[in-house]
PDB file of C-alpha atoms in Angstrom:
ATOM      1  CA  UNK A   1      19.439  -8.064  12.320  1.00  0.00           C
ATOM      2  CA  UNK A   2      18.141  -4.926  10.617  1.00  0.00           C
ATOM      3  CA  UNK A   3      16.614  -2.366  12.978  1.00  0.00           C
ATOM      4  CA  UNK A   4      13.391  -2.228  10.974  1.00  0.00           C
ATOM      5  CA  UNK A   5      11.584  -4.193   8.277  1.00  0.00           C
ATOM      6  CA  UNK A   6       8.862  -3.165   5.887  1.00  0.00           C
ATOM      7  CA  UNK A   7       7.253  -6.201   4.291  1.00  0.00           C
ATOM      8  CA  UNK A   8       4.616  -6.665   1.607  1.00  0.00           C
ATOM      9  CA  UNK A   9       1.859  -9.241   2.069  1.00  0.00           C
ATOM     10  CA  UNK A  10       0.675 -11.070  -1.027  1.00  0.00           C
ATOM     11  CA  UNK A  11       3.405 -12.996  -2.804  1.00  0.00           C
ATOM     12  CA  UNK A  12       5.762 -12.555   0.135  1.00  0.00           C
ATOM     13  CA  UNK A  13       3.996 -13.830   3.261  1.00  0.00           C
ATOM     14  CA  UNK A  14       0.647 -15.079   1.914  1.00  0.00           C
ATOM     15  CA  UNK A  15      -0.794 -16.573  -1.241  1.00  0.00           C
ATOM     16  CA  UNK A  16      -4.546 -17.056  -1.501  1.00  0.00           C
ATOM     17  CA  UNK A  17      -4.795 -16.588   2.283  1.00  0.00           C
ATOM     18  CA  UNK A  18      -2.298 -19.385   2.911  1.00  0.00           C
ATOM     19  CA  UNK A  19       1.093 -18.789   4.536  1.00  0.00           C
ATOM     20  CA  UNK A  20       3.988 -19.130   2.155  1.00  0.00           C
ATOM     21  CA  UNK A  21       6.886 -21.362   3.242  1.00  0.00           C
ATOM     22  CA  UNK A  22       8.960 -19.670   5.931  1.00  0.00           C
ATOM     23  CA  UNK A  23       6.454 -16.875   6.626  1.00  0.00           C
ATOM     24  CA  UNK A  24       5.493 -18.053  10.104  1.00  0.00           C
ATOM     25  CA  UNK A  25       9.083 -18.403  11.325  1.00  0.00           C
ATOM     26  CA  UNK A  26      10.095 -15.138   9.662  1.00  0.00           C
ATOM     27  CA  UNK A  27       7.428 -13.129  11.483  1.00  0.00           C
ATOM     28  CA  UNK A  28       8.116 -14.927  14.760  1.00  0.00           C
ATOM     29  CA  UNK A  29      11.825 -14.140  14.481  1.00  0.00           C
ATOM     30  CA  UNK A  30      11.118 -10.440  13.901  1.00  0.00           C
ATOM     31  CA  UNK A  31       8.644 -10.178  16.782  1.00  0.00           C
ATOM     32  CA  UNK A  32      10.867 -12.095  19.228  1.00  0.00           C
ATOM     33  CA  UNK A  33      13.866  -9.931  18.396  1.00  0.00           C
ATOM     34  CA  UNK A  34      11.702  -6.786  18.800  1.00  0.00           C
ATOM     35  CA  UNK A  35      12.710  -5.643  15.347  1.00  0.00           C
ATOM     36  CA  UNK A  36      10.448  -2.777  14.218  1.00  0.00           C
ATOM     37  CA  UNK A  37       7.988  -4.154  11.705  1.00  0.00           C
ATOM     38  CA  UNK A  38       5.500  -2.725   9.260  1.00  0.00           C
ATOM     39  CA  UNK A  39       3.445  -5.114   7.137  1.00  0.00           C
ATOM     40  CA  UNK A  40       2.496  -2.820   4.294  1.00  0.00           C
ATOM     41  CA  UNK A  41      -0.216  -3.237   1.690  1.00  0.00           C
ATOM     42  CA  UNK A  42      -1.363  -1.063  -1.179  1.00  0.00           C
ATOM     43  CA  UNK A  43      -4.909  -2.332  -0.893  1.00  0.00           C
ATOM     44  CA  UNK A  44      -7.198   0.031   1.074  1.00  0.00           C
ATOM     45  CA  UNK A  45     -10.232  -2.146   1.664  1.00  0.00           C
ATOM     46  CA  UNK A  46      -9.171  -3.939   4.872  1.00  0.00           C
ATOM     47  CA  UNK A  47      -8.608  -2.559   8.351  1.00  0.00           C
ATOM     48  CA  UNK A  48      -5.683  -3.639  10.509  1.00  0.00           C
ATOM     49  CA  UNK A  49      -8.112  -5.888  12.417  1.00  0.00           C
ATOM     50  CA  UNK A  50      -9.253  -7.468   9.150  1.00  0.00           C
ATOM     51  CA  UNK A  51      -5.646  -8.128   8.203  1.00  0.00           C
ATOM     52  CA  UNK A  52      -4.848  -9.499  11.646  1.00  0.00           C
ATOM     53  CA  UNK A  53      -7.734 -11.947  11.284  1.00  0.00           C
ATOM     54  CA  UNK A  54      -6.555 -12.911   7.782  1.00  0.00           C
ATOM     55  CA  UNK A  55      -3.082 -13.674   9.076  1.00  0.00           C
ATOM     56  CA  UNK A  56      -4.476 -15.589  12.059  1.00  0.00           C
ATOM     57  CA  UNK A  57      -6.428 -17.841   9.703  1.00  0.00           C
ATOM     58  CA  UNK A  58      -3.144 -18.543   7.899  1.00  0.00           C
ATOM     59  CA  UNK A  59      -1.518 -19.447  11.212  1.00  0.00           C
ATOM     60  CA  UNK A  60       0.471 -16.237  11.703  1.00  0.00           C
ATOM     61  CA  UNK A  61      -0.050 -14.176  14.848  1.00  0.00           C
ATOM     62  CA  UNK A  62       0.674 -10.493  14.225  1.00  0.00           C
ATOM     63  CA  UNK A  63      -0.265  -7.485  16.418  1.00  0.00           C
ATOM     64  CA  UNK A  64      -2.658  -5.049  14.772  1.00  0.00           C
ATOM     65  CA  UNK A  65      -0.231  -2.201  15.162  1.00  0.00           C
ATOM     66  CA  UNK A  66       2.172  -3.865  12.673  1.00  0.00           C
ATOM     67  CA  UNK A  67      -0.221  -3.329   9.751  1.00  0.00           C
ATOM     68  CA  UNK A  68      -0.234  -0.205   7.612  1.00  0.00           C
ATOM     69  CA  UNK A  69      -2.448   0.197   4.542  1.00  0.00           C
ATOM     70  CA  UNK A  70      -2.788   2.718   1.706  1.00  0.00           C
ATOM     71  CA  UNK A  71      -6.081   3.873   3.311  1.00  0.00           C
ATOM     72  CA  UNK A  72      -4.202   4.728   6.524  1.00  0.00           C
ATOM     73  CA  UNK A  73      -1.457   6.433   4.511  1.00  0.00           C
ATOM     74  CA  UNK A  74      -4.016   8.440   2.554  1.00  0.00           C
ATOM     75  CA  UNK A  75      -5.594   9.684   5.778  1.00  0.00           C
ATOM     76  CA  UNK A  76      -2.118  10.564   7.135  1.00  0.00           C
ATOM     77  CA  UNK A  77      -1.328  12.410   3.916  1.00  0.00           C
ATOM     78  CA  UNK A  78      -4.554  14.410   3.997  1.00  0.00           C
ATOM     79  CA  UNK A  79      -4.073  15.346   7.643  1.00  0.00           C
ATOM     80  CA  UNK A  80      -1.185  17.506   6.424  1.00  0.00           C
ATOM     81  CA  UNK A  81      -3.374  19.326   3.896  1.00  0.00           C
ATOM     82  CA  UNK A  82      -5.809  22.227   4.531  1.00  0.00           C
ATOM     83  CA  UNK A  83      -8.673  20.203   3.055  1.00  0.00           C
ATOM     84  CA  UNK A  84     -11.390  19.075   5.400  1.00  0.00           C
ATOM     85  CA  UNK A  85     -14.239  18.025   3.083  1.00  0.00           C
ATOM     86  CA  UNK A  86     -13.904  14.910   0.909  1.00  0.00           C
ATOM     87  CA  UNK A  87     -15.927  13.137  -1.738  1.00  0.00           C
ATOM     88  CA  UNK A  88     -14.959   9.507  -1.353  1.00  0.00           C
ATOM     89  CA  UNK A  89     -15.198   6.573  -3.770  1.00  0.00           C
ATOM     90  CA  UNK A  90     -14.368   3.670  -1.525  1.00  0.00           C
ATOM     91  CA  UNK A  91     -15.541   1.343   1.199  1.00  0.00           C
ATOM     92  CA  UNK A  92     -15.513   0.957   4.964  1.00  0.00           C
ATOM     93  CA  UNK A  93     -11.806   0.892   5.787  1.00  0.00           C
ATOM     94  CA  UNK A  94     -11.006   4.056   3.794  1.00  0.00           C
ATOM     95  CA  UNK A  95     -14.112   5.885   5.037  1.00  0.00           C
ATOM     96  CA  UNK A  96     -13.211   4.920   8.598  1.00  0.00           C
ATOM     97  CA  UNK A  97      -9.676   6.279   8.300  1.00  0.00           C
ATOM     98  CA  UNK A  98     -10.799   9.574   6.743  1.00  0.00           C
ATOM     99  CA  UNK A  99     -13.489  10.024   9.355  1.00  0.00           C
ATOM    100  CA  UNK A 100     -10.923   9.507  12.114  1.00  0.00           C
ATOM    101  CA  UNK A 101      -8.671  12.051  10.409  1.00  0.00           C
ATOM    102  CA  UNK A 102     -11.404  14.659  10.920  1.00  0.00           C
ATOM    103  CA  UNK A 103     -12.809  14.783   7.413  1.00  0.00           C
ATOM    104  CA  UNK A 104     -16.388  15.556   6.543  1.00  0.00           C
ATOM    105  CA  UNK A 105     -17.483  13.149   3.833  1.00  0.00           C
ATOM    106  CA  UNK A 106     -19.773  14.998   1.433  1.00  0.00           C
ATOM    107  CA  UNK A 107     -20.981  15.359  -2.115  1.00  0.00           C
ATOM    108  CA  UNK A 108     -21.409  19.116  -1.751  1.00  0.00           C
ATOM    109  CA  UNK A 109     -18.413  21.263  -2.758  1.00  0.00           C
ATOM    110  CA  UNK A 110     -15.657  18.916  -1.465  1.00  0.00           C
ATOM    111  CA  UNK A 111     -12.054  20.123  -1.233  1.00  0.00           C
ATOM    112  CA  UNK A 112     -10.716  16.749  -2.337  1.00  0.00           C
ATOM    113  CA  UNK A 113     -11.834  13.692  -4.289  1.00  0.00           C
ATOM    114  CA  UNK A 114     -10.471  10.495  -2.797  1.00  0.00           C
ATOM    115  CA  UNK A 115     -10.597   7.252  -4.780  1.00  0.00           C
ATOM    116  CA  UNK A 116      -9.979   3.873  -3.183  1.00  0.00           C
ATOM    117  CA  UNK A 117     -11.680   0.650  -4.139  1.00  0.00           C
ATOM    118  CA  UNK A 118     -15.322  -0.434  -4.251  1.00  0.00           C
ATOM    119  CA  UNK A 119     -17.388  -3.058  -6.027  1.00  0.00           C
ATOM    120  CA  UNK A 120     -20.209  -0.532  -6.380  1.00  0.00           C
ATOM    121  CA  UNK A 121     -18.375   1.790  -8.782  1.00  0.00           C
ATOM    122  CA  UNK A 122     -20.825   3.386 -11.172  1.00  0.00           C
ATOM    123  CA  UNK A 123     -21.548   6.082 -13.757  1.00  0.00           C
ATOM    124  CA  UNK A 124     -22.778   8.598 -11.171  1.00  0.00           C
ATOM    125  CA  UNK A 125     -19.522   8.346  -9.186  1.00  0.00           C
ATOM    126  CA  UNK A 126     -17.475   9.035 -12.347  1.00  0.00           C
ATOM    127  CA  UNK A 127     -19.627  12.060 -13.221  1.00  0.00           C
ATOM    128  CA  UNK A 128     -19.609  13.546  -9.710  1.00  0.00           C
ATOM    129  CA  UNK A 129     -15.904  13.071  -9.164  1.00  0.00           C
ATOM    130  CA  UNK A 130     -15.106  14.603 -12.570  1.00  0.00           C
ATOM    131  CA  UNK A 131     -17.313  17.629 -11.886  1.00  0.00           C
ATOM    132  CA  UNK A 132     -15.704  18.236  -8.498  1.00  0.00           C
ATOM    133  CA  UNK A 133     -12.153  17.941  -9.894  1.00  0.00           C
ATOM    134  CA  UNK A 134     -12.899  20.323 -12.758  1.00  0.00           C
ATOM    135  CA  UNK A 135     -14.316  22.724 -10.171  1.00  0.00           C
ATOM    136  CA  UNK A 136     -11.035  22.709  -8.286  1.00  0.00           C
ATOM    137  CA  UNK A 137     -11.088  19.745  -5.924  1.00  0.00           C
ATOM    138  CA  UNK A 138      -7.773  17.922  -5.491  1.00  0.00           C
ATOM    139  CA  UNK A 139      -7.590  14.382  -6.898  1.00  0.00           C
ATOM    140  CA  UNK A 140      -6.075  11.806  -4.504  1.00  0.00           C
ATOM    141  CA  UNK A 141      -6.018   8.028  -4.903  1.00  0.00           C
ATOM    142  CA  UNK A 142      -4.948   5.320  -2.496  1.00  0.00           C
ATOM    143  CA  UNK A 143      -2.903   3.213  -4.919  1.00  0.00           C
ATOM    144  CA  UNK A 144      -2.117   2.860  -8.649  1.00  0.00           C
ATOM    145  CA  UNK A 145      -2.773  -0.906  -8.929  1.00  0.00           C
ATOM    146  CA  UNK A 146      -5.073  -1.591 -11.851  1.00  0.00           C
ATOM    147  CA  UNK A 147      -6.286  -5.024 -10.756  1.00  0.00           C
ATOM    148  CA  UNK A 148      -6.035  -7.714  -8.148  1.00  0.00           C
ATOM    149  CA  UNK A 149      -6.614 -11.440  -8.149  1.00  0.00           C
ATOM    150  CA  UNK A 150      -8.866 -12.770 -10.895  1.00  0.00           C
ATOM    151  CA  UNK A 151      -8.559  -9.388 -12.675  1.00  0.00           C
ATOM    152  CA  UNK A 152     -10.798  -7.674 -10.124  1.00  0.00           C
ATOM    153  CA  UNK A 153     -10.595  -3.924 -10.875  1.00  0.00           C
ATOM    154  CA  UNK A 154      -8.470  -1.968  -8.398  1.00  0.00           C
ATOM    155  CA  UNK A 155      -8.007   1.716  -7.651  1.00  0.00           C
ATOM    156  CA  UNK A 156      -5.986   2.564 -10.735  1.00  0.00           C
ATOM    157  CA  UNK A 157      -8.688   1.185 -13.014  1.00  0.00           C
ATOM    158  CA  UNK A 158     -11.376   3.183 -11.199  1.00  0.00           C
ATOM    159  CA  UNK A 159      -9.341   6.366 -11.597  1.00  0.00           C
ATOM    160  CA  UNK A 160      -8.846   5.863 -15.340  1.00  0.00           C
ATOM    161  CA  UNK A 161     -12.196   7.207 -16.624  1.00  0.00           C
ATOM    162  CA  UNK A 162     -12.001  10.185 -14.254  1.00  0.00           C
ATOM    163  CA  UNK A 163      -8.507  10.952 -15.568  1.00  0.00           C
ATOM    164  CA  UNK A 164      -9.704  10.769 -19.176  1.00  0.00           C
ATOM    165  CA  UNK A 165     -12.669  13.077 -18.581  1.00  0.00           C
ATOM    166  CA  UNK A 166     -10.821  15.687 -16.517  1.00  0.00           C
ATOM    167  CA  UNK A 167      -7.291  15.500 -17.912  1.00  0.00           C
ATOM    168  CA  UNK A 168      -6.049  15.398 -14.298  1.00  0.00           C
ATOM    169  CA  UNK A 169      -3.951  12.601 -12.832  1.00  0.00           C
ATOM    170  CA  UNK A 170      -4.365  11.754  -9.138  1.00  0.00           C
ATOM    171  CA  UNK A 171      -1.635  11.810  -6.587  1.00  0.00           C
ATOM    172  CA  UNK A 172      -1.220   8.138  -5.780  1.00  0.00           C
ATOM    173  CA  UNK A 173      -0.330   7.680  -2.099  1.00  0.00           C
ATOM    174  CA  UNK A 174       0.508   3.954  -2.284  1.00  0.00           C
ATOM    175  CA  UNK A 175       3.571   2.209  -3.650  1.00  0.00           C
ATOM    176  CA  UNK A 176       5.618   3.008  -5.700  1.00  0.00           C
ATOM    177  CA  UNK A 177       5.256   6.454  -4.134  1.00  0.00           C
ATOM    178  CA  UNK A 178       8.050   7.069  -1.668  1.00  0.00           C
ATOM    179  CA  UNK A 179       5.526   8.919   0.478  1.00  0.00           C
ATOM    180  CA  UNK A 180       3.917   5.763   1.828  1.00  0.00           C
ATOM    181  CA  UNK A 181       7.346   4.402   2.717  1.00  0.00           C
ATOM    182  CA  UNK A 182       8.197   7.588   4.619  1.00  0.00           C
ATOM    183  CA  UNK A 183       4.814   7.407   6.379  1.00  0.00           C
ATOM    184  CA  UNK A 184       5.498   3.784   7.342  1.00  0.00           C
ATOM    185  CA  UNK A 185       8.942   4.740   8.700  1.00  0.00           C
ATOM    186  CA  UNK A 186       7.380   7.564  10.722  1.00  0.00           C
ATOM    187  CA  UNK A 187       4.840   5.108  12.146  1.00  0.00           C
ATOM    188  CA  UNK A 188       7.596   3.041  13.754  1.00  0.00           C
ATOM    189  CA  UNK A 189      10.085   5.886  14.290  1.00  0.00           C
ATOM    190  CA  UNK A 190      12.615   4.241  11.995  1.00  0.00           C
ATOM    191  CA  UNK A 191      15.225   5.595   9.588  1.00  0.00           C
ATOM    192  CA  UNK A 192      15.709   4.574   5.970  1.00  0.00           C
ATOM    193  CA  UNK A 193      19.376   3.717   6.519  1.00  0.00           C
ATOM    194  CA  UNK A 194      18.458   1.035   9.065  1.00  0.00           C
ATOM    195  CA  UNK A 195      15.444  -0.416   7.235  1.00  0.00           C
ATOM    196  CA  UNK A 196      14.962  -3.114   4.611  1.00  0.00           C
ATOM    197  CA  UNK A 197      11.876  -3.479   2.435  1.00  0.00           C
ATOM    198  CA  UNK A 198      10.849  -6.941   1.211  1.00  0.00           C
ATOM    199  CA  UNK A 199       8.508  -7.315  -1.746  1.00  0.00           C
ATOM    200  CA  UNK A 200       7.616  -9.416  -4.729  1.00  0.00           C
ATOM    201  CA  UNK A 201       6.966  -6.615  -7.230  1.00  0.00           C
ATOM    202  CA  UNK A 202       9.810  -4.658  -8.854  1.00  0.00           C
ATOM    203  CA  UNK A 203       7.482  -1.879 -10.034  1.00  0.00           C
ATOM    204  CA  UNK A 204       5.854  -1.185  -6.671  1.00  0.00           C
ATOM    205  CA  UNK A 205       7.705  -2.561  -3.625  1.00  0.00           C
ATOM    206  CA  UNK A 206      11.253  -2.358  -4.932  1.00  0.00           C
ATOM    207  CA  UNK A 207      10.813   0.976  -6.756  1.00  0.00           C
ATOM    208  CA  UNK A 208       9.211   2.529  -3.677  1.00  0.00           C
ATOM    209  CA  UNK A 209      12.044   1.310  -1.471  1.00  0.00           C
ATOM    210  CA  UNK A 210      14.663   2.475  -3.951  1.00  0.00           C
ATOM    211  CA  UNK A 211      13.136   5.950  -4.121  1.00  0.00           C
ATOM    212  CA  UNK A 212      12.977   6.172  -0.325  1.00  0.00           C
ATOM    213  CA  UNK A 213      16.581   5.047   0.182  1.00  0.00           C
ATOM    214  CA  UNK A 214      15.915   1.653   1.790  1.00  0.00           C
ATOM    215  CA  UNK A 215      17.799  -1.602   1.292  1.00  0.00           C
ATOM    216  CA  UNK A 216      15.568  -3.544  -1.117  1.00  0.00           C
ATOM    217  CA  UNK A 217      14.911  -7.270  -1.099  1.00  0.00           C
ATOM    218  CA  UNK A 218      13.046  -8.955  -3.974  1.00  0.00           C
ATOM    219  CA  UNK A 219      11.497 -12.377  -3.463  1.00  0.00           C
ATOM    220  CA  UNK A 220      10.523 -14.364  -6.537  1.00  0.00           C
ATOM    221  CA  UNK A 221       7.460 -16.000  -4.957  1.00  0.00           C
ATOM    222  CA  UNK A 222       5.009 -13.458  -6.355  1.00  0.00           C
ATOM    223  CA  UNK A 223       4.714 -11.062  -9.286  1.00  0.00           C
ATOM    224  CA  UNK A 224       8.237 -10.397 -10.579  1.00  0.00           C
ATOM    225  CA  UNK A 225      10.617 -12.886 -12.170  1.00  0.00           C
ATOM    226  CA  UNK A 226      14.399 -12.810 -12.160  1.00  0.00           C
ATOM    227  CA  UNK A 227      14.466 -11.891 -15.865  1.00  0.00           C
ATOM    228  CA  UNK A 228      12.307  -8.817 -15.179  1.00  0.00           C
ATOM    229  CA  UNK A 229      15.233  -7.119 -13.474  1.00  0.00           C
ATOM    230  CA  UNK A 230      16.903  -6.572 -16.863  1.00  0.00           C
ATOM    231  CA  UNK A 231      13.981  -4.344 -17.933  1.00  0.00           C
ATOM    232  CA  UNK A 232      14.036  -1.790 -15.122  1.00  0.00           C
ATOM    233  CA  UNK A 233      16.654   0.944 -14.560  1.00  0.00           C
ATOM    234  CA  UNK A 234      17.088   0.134 -10.868  1.00  0.00           C
ATOM    235  CA  UNK A 235      18.193  -3.038  -9.065  1.00  0.00           C
ATOM    236  CA  UNK A 236      17.147  -4.693  -5.833  1.00  0.00           C
ATOM    237  CA  UNK A 237      19.986  -5.051  -3.356  1.00  0.00           C
ATOM    238  CA  UNK A 238      19.158  -8.705  -2.743  1.00  0.00           C
ATOM    239  CA  UNK A 239      17.141 -11.350  -4.542  1.00  0.00           C
ATOM    240  CA  UNK A 240      15.807 -14.601  -2.986  1.00  0.00           C
ATOM    241  CA  UNK A 241      13.462 -17.317  -4.191  1.00  0.00           C
ATOM    242  CA  UNK A 242      11.195 -16.800  -1.197  1.00  0.00           C
ATOM    243  CA  UNK A 243      10.998 -15.561   2.345  1.00  0.00           C
ATOM    244  CA  UNK A 244      12.259 -18.923   3.645  1.00  0.00           C
ATOM    245  CA  UNK A 245      15.638 -18.243   1.938  1.00  0.00           C
ATOM    246  CA  UNK A 246      16.139 -14.847   3.563  1.00  0.00           C
ATOM    247  CA  UNK A 247      18.734 -14.734   6.343  1.00  0.00           C
ATOM    248  CA  UNK A 248      18.182 -11.588   8.383  1.00  0.00           C
ATOM    249  CA  UNK A 249      21.631 -11.861  10.006  1.00  0.00           C
ATOM    250  CA  UNK A 250      23.294 -10.805   6.743  1.00  0.00           C
ATOM    251  CA  UNK A 251      21.814  -7.309   6.755  1.00  0.00           C
TER     252      UNK A 251
END
């Protein structure tokens, strides 16, 4: 058994809020063996309690402390910065994490502009964020994903008009940034040499794990196909059809 596992959610454990084959037994095995576990998601709009409830509805019991989101990672990143005032484009989970990190959320001379995800994105947000960035505020975003299910706009899409206006690119905290992997390892006091990362996306999960020095496991039950491996300059260490085919004893 590996000492620690970082695992993506959609396309690996769940699909449309239903457990994928083998997901229940996989999580049960990890928890029973007391393997350190982080269930990691790039999406910043749900709290650990929200995710715990989502998994429970799919028949998978997971402690809240196992979940780590890009909103949590963004707050952890900003704790290390001198900034204490933030203009935030995002919803409850991100706002909650930044508030707990000691930030004042304001639209008056913020030190940092933080973009997450919201269905209420509008012209005024683009204008304000652009003005603040051009006045010297740092530009931080939770994740680079452009869209989710049914082409719903995600953080990367919301950042795009602000990037075009200002000429500044945000620092993306979420995968494929190695920073979120390091933050997840710190959360469970684990080391990269003893940790595997399991994901369905070569360009986020596998690239992030590769850059952070983890053993990488690609499952083909989500975004990436086997043929996609030929088009990237890095390789997953292992490839399986799905989580049900993964034998943890071989790591």
